[in-house]
mmCIF file of C-alpha atoms in Angstrom:
data_model
loop_
_atom_site.group_PDB
_atom_site.id
_atom_site.type_symbol
_atom_site.label_atom_id
_atom_site.label_comp_id
_atom_site.label_asym_id
_atom_site.label_seq_id
_atom_site.Cartn_x
_atom_site.Cartn_y
_atom_site.Cartn_z
ATOM 1 C CA GLN A 1 -0.027 0.017 0.062
ATOM 2 C CA VAL A 2 1.336 3.455 -1.021
ATOM 3 C CA GLN A 3 1.781 5.717 1.938
ATOM 4 C CA LEU A 4 3.161 9.176 2.251
ATOM 5 C CA ALA A 5 4.045 11.119 5.381
ATOM 6 C CA GLU A 6 5.060 14.824 5.410
ATOM 7 C CA SER A 7 7.013 16.640 8.170
ATOM 8 C CA GLY A 8 9.054 19.580 8.645
ATOM 9 C CA GLY A 9 6.407 22.302 8.613
ATOM 10 C CA GLY A 10 6.417 25.165 11.160
ATOM 11 C CA SER A 11 6.366 28.937 11.672
ATOM 12 C CA VAL A 12 8.916 31.185 10.239
ATOM 13 C CA GLN A 13 9.607 34.838 9.575
ATOM 14 C CA ALA A 14 9.438 36.112 6.080
ATOM 15 C CA GLY A 15 12.772 35.543 4.385
ATOM 16 C CA GLY A 16 13.381 32.490 6.398
ATOM 17 C CA SER A 17 13.772 28.725 5.367
ATOM 18 C CA LEU A 18 12.314 25.597 6.014
ATOM 19 C CA ARG A 19 12.759 22.096 4.633
ATOM 20 C CA LEU A 20 9.864 19.614 4.247
ATOM 21 C CA SER A 21 10.254 16.036 4.081
ATOM 22 C CA CYS A 22 7.964 13.347 2.728
ATOM 23 C CA VAL A 23 8.712 9.702 3.429
ATOM 24 C CA GLY A 24 7.167 7.383 0.837
ATOM 25 C CA SER A 25 6.480 3.615 0.876
ATOM 26 C CA GLY A 26 4.898 1.103 -1.173
ATOM 27 C CA TYR A 27 6.108 2.252 -4.570
ATOM 28 C CA ALA A 28 9.245 2.497 -6.608
ATOM 29 C CA TYR A 29 10.426 5.915 -7.596
ATOM 30 C CA SER A 30 11.216 4.797 -11.273
ATOM 31 C CA GLY A 31 8.439 6.092 -13.420
ATOM 32 C CA THR A 32 6.703 7.752 -10.457
ATOM 33 C CA CYS A 33 5.892 11.443 -10.263
ATOM 34 C CA GLU A 34 6.356 12.931 -6.714
ATOM 35 C CA ALA A 35 5.155 16.292 -6.024
ATOM 36 C CA TRP A 36 4.419 19.003 -3.419
ATOM 37 C CA PHE A 37 1.116 20.812 -3.364
ATOM 38 C CA ARG A 38 -0.090 23.399 -1.076
ATOM 39 C CA GLN A 39 -3.469 24.637 0.086
ATOM 40 C CA ALA A 40 -4.372 27.674 1.950
ATOM 41 C CA PRO A 41 -7.705 28.044 3.848
ATOM 42 C CA GLY A 42 -10.554 28.721 1.313
ATOM 43 C CA LYS A 43 -8.234 28.182 -1.543
ATOM 44 C CA GLU A 44 -7.720 25.472 -4.029
ATOM 45 C CA ARG A 45 -4.917 23.011 -3.763
ATOM 46 C CA GLU A 46 -2.095 24.113 -6.147
ATOM 47 C CA GLY A 47 1.025 22.529 -7.346
ATOM 48 C CA VAL A 48 4.369 23.595 -6.039
ATOM 49 C CA ALA A 49 7.095 21.353 -7.418
ATOM 50 C CA SER A 50 7.430 17.908 -8.837
ATOM 51 C CA ILE A 51 10.230 15.494 -9.418
ATOM 52 C CA HIS A 52 10.140 12.450 -11.777
ATOM 53 C CA ALA A 53 11.921 9.193 -11.539
ATOM 54 C CA GLY A 54 13.766 10.119 -8.473
ATOM 55 C CA GLY A 55 15.278 13.221 -9.960
ATOM 56 C CA TYR A 56 15.273 12.728 -13.698
ATOM 57 C CA THR A 57 13.380 15.901 -14.111
ATOM 58 C CA THR A 58 12.046 18.680 -11.789
ATOM 59 C CA VAL A 59 9.381 21.255 -12.319
ATOM 60 C CA TYR A 60 8.546 24.312 -10.268
ATOM 61 C CA ALA A 61 5.507 26.585 -10.190
ATOM 62 C CA ASP A 62 6.339 30.040 -11.099
ATOM 63 C CA SER A 63 5.506 31.407 -7.828
ATOM 64 C CA VAL A 64 8.310 29.392 -6.096
ATOM 65 C CA ARG A 65 10.835 29.119 -8.834
ATOM 66 C CA GLY A 66 14.216 30.112 -7.602
ATOM 67 C CA ARG A 67 13.244 29.921 -3.989
ATOM 68 C CA PHE A 68 12.178 26.265 -3.631
ATOM 69 C CA THR A 69 14.098 23.156 -4.338
ATOM 70 C CA ILE A 70 12.666 19.751 -4.740
ATOM 71 C CA SER A 71 15.024 16.715 -4.343
ATOM 72 C CA ARG A 72 15.031 13.099 -3.428
ATOM 73 C CA ASP A 73 17.182 10.930 -1.154
ATOM 74 C CA ASN A 74 16.626 7.392 -2.710
ATOM 75 C CA ALA A 75 18.349 5.738 0.265
ATOM 76 C CA LYS A 76 15.925 7.209 2.619
ATOM 77 C CA ASN A 77 13.035 7.027 0.018
ATOM 78 C CA THR A 78 12.348 10.686 0.922
ATOM 79 C CA VAL A 79 11.336 13.672 -1.107
ATOM 80 C CA TYR A 80 12.346 17.047 0.181
ATOM 81 C CA LEU A 81 11.208 20.574 -0.433
ATOM 82 C CA GLN A 82 13.750 23.126 0.502
ATOM 83 C CA MET A 83 12.020 26.453 0.814
ATOM 84 C CA ASN A 84 14.229 29.592 1.022
ATOM 85 C CA SER A 85 13.188 33.232 1.025
ATOM 86 C CA LEU A 86 9.778 32.400 2.408
ATOM 87 C CA LYS A 87 6.875 34.895 1.966
ATOM 88 C CA PRO A 88 3.722 35.257 3.787
ATOM 89 C CA GLU A 89 1.909 34.154 0.596
ATOM 90 C CA ASP A 90 3.623 30.656 0.969
ATOM 91 C CA THR A 91 1.554 30.125 4.114
ATOM 92 C CA ALA A 92 -0.461 26.971 3.506
ATOM 93 C CA MET A 93 -0.865 23.200 4.314
ATOM 94 C CA TYR A 94 1.785 21.457 2.228
ATOM 95 C CA TYR A 95 0.942 17.970 0.952
ATOM 96 C CA CYS A 96 3.163 15.447 -0.615
ATOM 97 C CA ALA A 97 1.714 13.386 -3.557
ATOM 98 C CA ALA A 98 2.769 10.576 -5.767
ATOM 99 C CA GLU A 99 1.522 8.766 -8.909
ATOM 100 C CA PRO A 100 2.936 6.708 -11.649
ATOM 101 C CA MET A 101 2.957 8.850 -14.847
ATOM 102 C CA SER A 102 5.104 10.258 -17.660
ATOM 103 C CA SER A 103 7.545 12.942 -17.220
ATOM 104 C CA LEU A 104 5.386 15.298 -19.225
ATOM 105 C CA SER A 105 2.409 14.680 -17.046
ATOM 106 C CA CYS A 106 4.501 15.124 -14.024
ATOM 107 C CA ALA A 107 5.588 18.473 -15.118
ATOM 108 C CA GLY A 108 1.858 19.578 -15.343
ATOM 109 C CA LEU A 109 1.450 19.488 -11.596
ATOM 110 C CA ARG A 110 -2.240 18.763 -11.993
ATOM 111 C CA LYS A 111 -3.814 17.593 -8.740
ATOM 112 C CA SER A 112 -6.441 15.464 -10.413
ATOM 113 C CA GLU A 113 -3.691 13.089 -11.608
ATOM 114 C CA PHE A 114 -2.334 12.339 -8.335
ATOM 115 C CA GLY A 115 -3.864 9.331 -6.436
ATOM 116 C CA TYR A 116 -1.692 9.169 -3.451
ATOM 117 C CA TRP A 117 -1.555 11.849 -0.855
ATOM 118 C CA GLY A 118 0.055 12.470 2.612
ATOM 119 C CA GLN A 119 -1.790 14.204 5.371
ATOM 120 C CA GLY A 120 -0.031 17.517 5.162
ATOM 121 C CA THR A 121 2.314 19.697 7.147
ATOM 122 C CA GLN A 122 1.524 23.297 8.024
ATOM 123 C CA VAL A 123 3.826 26.109 6.941
ATOM 124 C CA THR A 124 3.216 29.595 8.381
ATOM 125 C CA VAL A 125 5.145 32.516 7.231
ATOM 126 C CA SER A 126 4.824 35.856 9.257
ATOM 127 C CA SER A 127 5.883 39.277 8.184
#
């Protein structure tokens, strides 16, 4: 059974950094898209970043490009989201997601295409 568990959220000042972790189990990273989504209260869940086949390709939403980095530690079966230069607009519940799919589909960061989700970890950025 595929399981994903996020951790690493917290409260930081604007300009600060956090690193989120997502430990996955029950699937092989080869051919799998792993991604981070976020959802603020009252807003739709949006894609943040994705990584395909354990790092073959990575994609970022325009809103986080240059500030966030997605990576994977295959030995730990963990996907990370390094978040630097955090802004109040980054405040949201962050979710890890995974689904076997093509690299092209993975780049689309469409939430409807992901079937496996973690429970989320809260990130709060204050001014």
